[in-house]
Coordinates of C-alpha atoms in Angstrom, one line a residue:
M18 CA 7.7 -31.6 12.7
I19 CA 8.1 -32.3 8.7
I20 CA 6.6 -29.0 6.5
N21 CA 5.3 -30.0 3.6
L22 CA 4.9 -27.0 1.2
S23 CA 4.1 -27.0 -2.5
P24 CA 4.0 -24.6 -5.6
V25 CA 1.3 -22.9 -6.6
P26 CA 2.6 -22.3 -10.5
C27 CA 1.3 -17.8 -11.0
N28 CA -1.1 -17.3 -13.3
K29 CA -3.8 -18.6 -11.7
K30 CA -6.7 -16.7 -11.2
P31 CA -7.2 -17.7 -8.0
V32 CA -3.6 -16.9 -6.6
E33 CA -4.0 -14.1 -9.4
K34 CA -7.5 -12.4 -7.0
L35 CA -5.2 -13.6 -3.2
S36 CA -2.8 -11.2 -4.8
K37 CA -4.0 -8.7 -5.3
L38 CA -6.5 -8.7 -2.0
A39 CA -3.2 -9.2 0.0
I40 CA -2.1 -5.5 -1.7
T41 CA -4.9 -3.7 -0.5
Y42 CA -4.4 -5.4 3.0
I43 CA -1.2 -4.6 3.0
N44 CA -1.9 -0.5 2.0
E45 CA -4.5 -0.5 4.0
D46 CA -2.5 -1.7 7.3
R47 CA 0.8 1.4 6.2
T48 CA 0.1 4.0 7.9
E49 CA 3.1 6.4 5.9
G50 CA 4.3 6.3 2.6
Y51 CA 3.0 5.4 -1.2
K52 CA 0.1 3.1 -1.2
F53 CA 1.8 0.4 -2.9
A54 CA 0.5 -1.3 -6.8
L55 CA 1.4 -5.6 -8.0
N56 CA 3.8 -5.5 -10.8
R57 CA 4.0 -9.6 -10.9
I58 CA 3.6 -12.4 -9.4
S59 CA 7.1 -14.1 -8.6
N60 CA 6.9 -17.2 -6.1
I61 CA 4.5 -19.1 -3.8
H62 CA 4.3 -21.5 -2.4
L63 CA 1.5 -23.1 -0.3
H64 CA 1.1 -25.0 2.6
A65 CA -2.0 -27.0 3.0
Q66 CA -3.3 -28.1 6.2
G67 CA -6.6 -29.3 6.2
P68 CA -9.7 -27.7 8.2
A69 CA -7.2 -25.2 9.2
G70 CA -7.2 -23.5 6.4
N71 CA -4.4 -22.9 3.5
V72 CA -1.6 -20.4 3.9
Y73 CA -0.3 -18.7 1.3
Y74 CA 3.8 -17.4 0.8
L75 CA 3.6 -15.0 -1.8
L76 CA 7.0 -13.4 -3.2
L77 CA 5.2 -9.7 -4.4
D78 CA 6.8 -7.2 -6.5
V79 CA 6.1 -3.7 -6.2
L80 CA 5.7 -0.3 -7.2
E81 CA 5.0 2.4 -5.7
T82 CA 2.3 5.1 -7.0
K83 CA 1.2 9.0 -6.6
C84 CA -1.1 8.3 -3.5
H85 CA -0.2 8.2 -0.3
V86 CA -1.9 5.7 2.2
R87 CA -4.1 7.6 3.8
S88 CA -5.9 8.6 0.8
P89 CA -9.9 6.8 -0.3
K90 CA -8.3 6.2 -3.9
P91 CA -7.9 2.9 -4.5
W92 CA -4.6 1.4 -5.3
K93 CA -6.3 0.0 -9.0
Q94 CA -7.1 4.0 -9.7
C95 CA -3.5 5.5 -9.0
D96 CA -0.6 5.9 -10.6
V97 CA 2.4 4.4 -11.0
R98 CA 5.1 6.9 -10.1
P99 CA 7.2 7.2 -13.8
F100 CA 10.8 6.8 -14.6
M101 CA 11.4 10.9 -15.2
E102 CA 10.7 11.0 -11.1
T103 CA 12.6 8.4 -9.8
Q104 CA 10.5 5.1 -9.7
V105 CA 10.2 3.7 -5.9
S106 CA 10.3 -0.5 -6.6
G107 CA 10.3 -3.9 -4.7
N108 CA 8.7 -6.6 -3.1
C109 CA 7.5 -7.7 -0.1
N110 CA 7.1 -11.6 1.5
T111 CA 3.3 -12.0 2.3
T112 CA 1.1 -15.1 4.2
V113 CA -1.7 -15.3 3.9
L114 CA -4.1 -17.5 5.6
H115 CA -7.2 -19.0 3.2
T116 CA -9.6 -19.9 5.8
A117 CA -11.9 -23.2 5.0
E118 CA -14.8 -20.8 5.3
G119 CA -13.5 -18.5 2.2
Y120 CA -11.5 -15.6 4.4
S121 CA -8.4 -13.7 3.6
Y122 CA -6.5 -12.7 5.8
L123 CA -3.3 -11.1 6.4
Y124 CA -1.0 -13.0 8.8
S125 CA 2.8 -10.7 7.8
Y126 CA 5.1 -8.6 5.2
D127 CA 7.9 -7.6 5.0
C128 CA 8.6 -4.7 1.8
T129 CA 12.0 -3.8 0.7
L130 CA 11.6 -1.1 -1.7
T131 CA 14.9 1.7 -3.3
P132 CA 15.1 4.4 -5.0
D133 CA 15.7 4.4 -8.4
P134 CA 19.7 5.8 -8.9
P135 CA 20.7 9.0 -9.9
E136 CA 22.6 7.6 -12.0
K137 CA 20.5 6.1 -13.4
L138 CA 18.4 8.3 -14.7
Q139 CA 20.7 11.3 -15.6
Q140 CA 21.8 8.7 -18.0
T141 CA 18.8 8.5 -20.0
C142 CA 17.8 12.1 -18.5
P143 CA 20.2 15.0 -17.8
T144 CA 16.9 17.3 -17.0
C145 CA 15.2 15.4 -14.6
P146 CA 14.7 15.6 -11.3
L147 CA 16.7 14.5 -8.5
L148 CA 15.5 13.4 -5.0
L149 CA 16.5 15.3 -2.1
P150 CA 17.6 15.1 1.3
L151 CA 13.5 14.9 3.6
D152 CA 14.6 17.1 5.9
S153 CA 17.3 19.1 3.8
P154 CA 16.9 23.1 3.6
Q155 CA 16.0 22.9 0.2
A156 CA 12.7 21.4 0.1
V157 CA 11.7 22.3 3.9
H158 CA 11.5 25.7 2.1
A159 CA 9.7 24.7 -1.3
A160 CA 7.1 23.0 1.5
G161 CA 6.4 26.2 3.5
L162 CA 6.5 27.9 0.6
T163 CA 4.0 26.1 -1.6
L164 CA 2.0 25.5 1.7
H165 CA 2.2 29.1 2.9
R166 CA 0.2 29.7 -1.2
F167 CA -2.6 27.3 -0.5
N168 CA -3.7 28.7 2.6
T169 CA -3.7 32.2 1.5
Q170 CA -5.9 31.5 -2.1
S171 CA -7.7 28.8 0.0
T172 CA -11.6 28.4 1.7
L173 CA -11.7 26.0 3.5
P174 CA -12.8 26.9 7.2
S175 CA -9.7 25.7 9.0
S176 CA -6.0 26.5 7.9
L177 CA -3.7 23.5 7.0
A178 CA -0.4 22.9 8.6
L179 CA 2.7 21.5 7.8
H180 CA 2.0 17.2 9.4
N181 CA 5.4 15.4 6.7
L182 CA 7.5 16.1 5.0
T183 CA 7.1 12.6 2.5
R184 CA 9.4 13.3 -1.4
A185 CA 11.0 16.2 -2.3
S186 CA 13.7 17.0 -6.1
A187 CA 15.4 18.8 -7.8
K188 CA 15.9 19.9 -10.8
T189 CA 18.5 23.3 -11.9
R190 CA 17.0 22.9 -15.8
P191 CA 16.4 24.2 -18.4
V192 CA 14.4 25.9 -15.5
P193 CA 15.0 25.9 -11.4
A194 CA 12.6 24.0 -9.5
T195 CA 11.9 22.0 -6.2
F196 CA 9.3 19.8 -5.8
V197 CA 8.0 19.0 -2.5
E198 CA 4.9 16.8 -1.8
Y199 CA 3.5 16.9 2.1
T200 CA 0.9 15.6 4.4
V201 CA -1.0 18.7 6.4
Q202 CA -2.6 18.4 9.5
E203 CA -6.3 20.8 10.1
C204 CA -5.1 24.4 12.2
R205 CA -7.5 26.4 14.1
K206 CA -8.3 29.0 12.0
G207 CA -5.2 31.9 12.9
Y208 CA -2.2 33.4 12.3
L209 CA -1.1 31.9 9.5
G210 CA 2.6 30.3 9.9
L211 CA 1.7 30.2 13.7
C212 CA -1.6 27.2 13.3
V213 CA -2.2 26.0 16.3
P214 CA -3.5 21.6 15.7
T215 CA -6.3 20.4 16.8
E216 CA -7.4 17.9 19.1
K217 CA -9.3 15.9 16.0
S218 CA -5.5 16.0 13.8
A219 CA -3.2 13.6 15.1
D220 CA -3.8 12.4 11.3
P221 CA -2.9 13.8 8.9
A222 CA -5.9 15.8 6.4
G223 CA -5.2 16.0 3.1
F224 CA -2.2 15.6 1.3
C225 CA -0.6 18.4 -0.9
K226 CA 2.5 18.5 -4.0
G227 CA 3.2 21.8 -4.5
A228 CA 6.0 22.6 -6.9
V229 CA 8.4 26.8 -6.8
Y230 CA 10.3 27.4 -10.0
D231 CA 13.2 29.5 -10.6
N232 CA 15.0 31.0 -7.2
I233 CA 12.5 31.2 -4.2
D234 CA 12.8 35.0 -3.5
Q235 CA 11.2 36.2 -6.6
A236 CA 9.2 32.3 -7.4
D237 CA 6.6 30.8 -9.2
V238 CA 4.5 28.7 -6.4
K239 CA 1.6 25.7 -7.4
V240 CA 0.0 24.2 -5.3
S241 CA -2.1 21.5 -5.1
C242 CA -4.5 18.9 -1.9
E243 CA -5.6 16.7 -2.1
I244 CA -8.6 16.3 1.2
F245 CA -9.7 13.7 2.9
N246 CA -12.7 13.0 5.0
Q247 CA -11.5 14.7 8.4
Q248 CA -13.5 18.2 7.5
G249 CA -16.3 16.3 5.5
I250 CA -14.9 17.4 2.2
D251 CA -12.9 15.1 -0.3
V252 CA -11.5 16.8 -3.3
V253 CA -9.1 18.6 -4.9
Y254 CA -8.4 22.1 -4.7
D255 CA -5.8 23.5 -7.4
V256 CA -4.5 27.3 -6.4
T257 CA -2.0 27.9 -9.6
H258 CA -4.6 29.8 -10.8
P259 CA -2.8 33.7 -11.9
L260 CA -0.7 35.2 -8.9
P261 CA 1.7 38.0 -7.7
T262 CA 5.2 37.0 -9.0
K263 CA 7.0 38.4 -5.8
I264 CA 6.1 36.6 -2.2
T265 CA 6.4 39.4 0.1
E266 CA 6.0 38.2 3.4
I267 CA 6.9 33.9 3.6
P268 CA 6.5 32.9 7.4
A269 CA 9.0 31.5 10.1
L270 CA 8.4 27.5 10.1
V271 CA 7.9 26.1 13.1
P272 CA 8.9 22.4 14.3
D273 CA 5.6 20.0 14.5
T274 CA 4.4 19.2 18.4
P275 CA 4.9 15.2 18.9
I276 CA 1.6 14.0 18.7
S277 CA -0.4 11.7 21.2
M278 CA -0.9 8.2 18.2
T279 CA -4.7 6.6 19.9
K280 CA -4.5 3.2 19.6
V281 CA -7.2 1.8 17.0
P282 CA -8.5 -1.9 19.3
I283 CA -8.5 -5.3 17.2
V284 CA -11.1 -6.4 16.8
N285 CA -10.6 -10.3 17.4
P286 CA -12.4 -11.8 14.0
S287 CA -14.8 -14.9 15.2
Y288 CA -14.9 -17.7 12.1
P289 CA -18.6 -18.1 11.6
T290 CA -19.7 -21.3 11.2
A291 CA -21.7 -19.8 7.2
S292 CA -21.0 -19.2 4.4
P293 CA -19.4 -15.8 4.0
P294 CA -21.4 -13.2 2.5
A295 CA -21.6 -12.3 -1.6
V296 CA -18.5 -11.1 -3.2
D297 CA -19.8 -10.6 -7.0
E298 CA -23.3 -12.5 -6.7
T299 CA -22.1 -15.7 -5.7
Q300 CA -20.4 -17.3 -2.9
P301 CA -17.9 -17.8 -1.8
Q302 CA -16.6 -21.3 -1.7
P303 CA -12.5 -21.3 -0.7
F304 CA -9.9 -22.5 -3.4
D305 CA -7.6 -25.3 -3.4
I306 CA -4.4 -25.4 -5.4
D307 CA -3.5 -29.2 -5.9
V308 CA -0.4 -28.6 -7.5
S309 CA 1.8 -32.6 -8.3
P310 CA 5.7 -33.5 -7.8
S311 CA 7.5 -33.9 -10.6
S312 CA 10.8 -33.1 -12.2
S313 CA 10.1 -30.8 -14.9
S314 CA 8.8 -27.8 -15.0
E315 CA 6.9 -29.1 -18.0
S316 CA 5.8 -32.0 -16.3
S317 CA 4.2 -29.7 -13.4
E318 CA 2.8 -27.0 -15.3
S319 CA 0.6 -29.9 -17.6
Q320 CA -0.5 -31.5 -14.1
E321 CA -1.8 -27.9 -11.8
T322 CA -5.5 -28.0 -11.3
L323 CA -7.8 -26.4 -9.1
V324 CA -9.5 -28.8 -5.9
S325 CA -13.1 -27.5 -5.0
P326 CA -14.2 -28.4 -1.6
G327 CA -15.8 -31.0 -2.2
G328 CA -12.8 -32.4 -3.7
R329 CA -13.9 -32.7 -6.7
V330 CA -11.5 -31.6 -9.7
S331 CA -12.7 -28.3 -11.8
S332 CA -11.9 -25.8 -15.0
A333 CA -8.5 -23.4 -14.9
E334 CA -13.0 -20.9 -15.9
L335 CA -13.8 -22.7 -12.7
R336 CA -14.1 -18.7 -10.3
G337 CA -12.6 -19.1 -6.8
T338 CA -13.7 -16.6 -4.9
V339 CA -11.0 -14.8 -2.3
A340 CA -13.8 -13.0 0.6
R341 CA -12.3 -10.0 3.3
P342 CA -13.1 -10.6 6.7
P343 CA -16.2 -9.4 8.4
F344 CA -14.6 -7.3 10.5
H345 CA -10.1 -7.3 11.1
F346 CA -8.3 -8.5 7.6
R347 CA -5.1 -9.0 9.9
Y348 CA -5.3 -12.6 11.6
R349 CA -5.7 -12.5 15.1
P350 CA -5.4 -16.5 16.8
R351 CA -8.7 -17.3 19.4
R352 CA -8.3 -16.0 22.9
T353 CA -8.4 -20.3 24.7
K354 CA -10.8 -20.2 27.0
R355 CA -10.5 -20.2 30.6
H356 CA -13.4 -22.3 31.6
G357 CA -13.8 -25.0 29.0
G358 CA -15.3 -27.7 29.4
V359 CA -13.3 -31.3 28.5
T360 CA -15.8 -32.1 26.3
D361 CA -15.3 -29.0 24.0
K362 CA -13.2 -29.3 20.3
P363 CA -9.9 -27.7 20.5
P364 CA -9.9 -24.7 17.6
H365 CA -8.2 -25.8 14.5
V366 CA -5.3 -23.9 14.7
P367 CA -2.7 -22.7 11.6
L368 CA 0.0 -23.4 11.6
F369 CA 3.6 -19.9 9.5
L370 CA 7.3 -20.7 9.4
A371 CA 9.4 -18.9 10.9
E372 CA 11.5 -17.9 7.6
F373 CA 10.1 -16.4 4.4
P374 CA 10.8 -20.2 1.6
S375 CA 12.6 -19.4 -0.4
S376 CA 13.5 -22.1 -3.5
P377 CA 12.1 -21.5 -6.5
S378 CA 9.3 -22.4 -8.4
P379 CA 9.5 -25.4 -10.5
F380 CA 7.3 -24.1 -13.1
R381 CA 7.5 -22.1 -16.4
S382 CA 4.6 -19.3 -15.7
C383 CA 6.5 -17.9 -11.9
P384 CA 7.3 -15.3 -12.0
G385 CA 4.2 -14.1 -13.4
L386 CA 4.4 -11.5 -15.9
S387 CA 4.5 -7.7 -15.8
R388 CA 2.2 -5.3 -14.9
Y389 CA 3.6 -2.8 -15.9
T390 CA 7.5 -1.4 -18.2
T391 CA 9.6 -0.7 -15.9
V392 CA 13.4 0.5 -17.2

């Protein structure tokens, strides 16, 4: 079967909305690491399938932010990790289904990100910290010191235990320092260092950032933690007020015990026949992008038009609404009824390519403009 893919310009507002929503879906679907921020739309292919909807293949350039994926803060409000902290960048091959009802579903995504090489960072900033292996003794010990400091100064009803070390770095000048970031889990109040996780601590309860300056024996420890909604607290605690210069007792770290993850049941969405609820006080209207084929990028750019559901050509200023589905944002195919009648209409099932399209775009607008400055 021949599948006709149409290239799509990267500078259209509906495409930008769809790309931002796709990044939101990706961040909500992930359970480890840091949230991604959309940096640039590199390429787009459209597979128009009539009543089954439109399938968009989006090549999106992303940057790692400082927000953990469990943080309730939207990725648009998260700070992108700067160059001085070893920036992490890459791209996501993202497939999104936009239905005739105006809903957008995430079908699949494949993200590949890599940190900047240390040689590149040292050439520009010789005193900047370099990444450490997460299992290095220096990183693990710094995480234990900073978390111990937080527990001794915190007024939370429960203690916190190390859940997962997510990032570690160190520098030797002008002052030796180790920087760590890690998730924490809630545990019953008891002896520090002998924390027993509670039944509800399968997911992380918060995210902490700590720093240990000078040497480990006589260290200046700084730590701040963002507590998620696990304990009904949604604030950032910073316990870096004046503290003793020397820690007399360092608790031994207890290895994490295996945690059984409870699977959340997946709700299969049913596409409503009525229009979806309004997002910005307007009824959602699905959008298509009609691109007339041409031999040059210049002529293709001049023939870009948005087409409304009724077939009327609209101007570029007409906003196309991208709506979240009412249930789950991941696309799930409909289940076939066992005892369906003969007269029942077969549902319109969209088709998805097994391989992500890689043909270059004929439009000068692709790749699009970068939202952030990278070195």
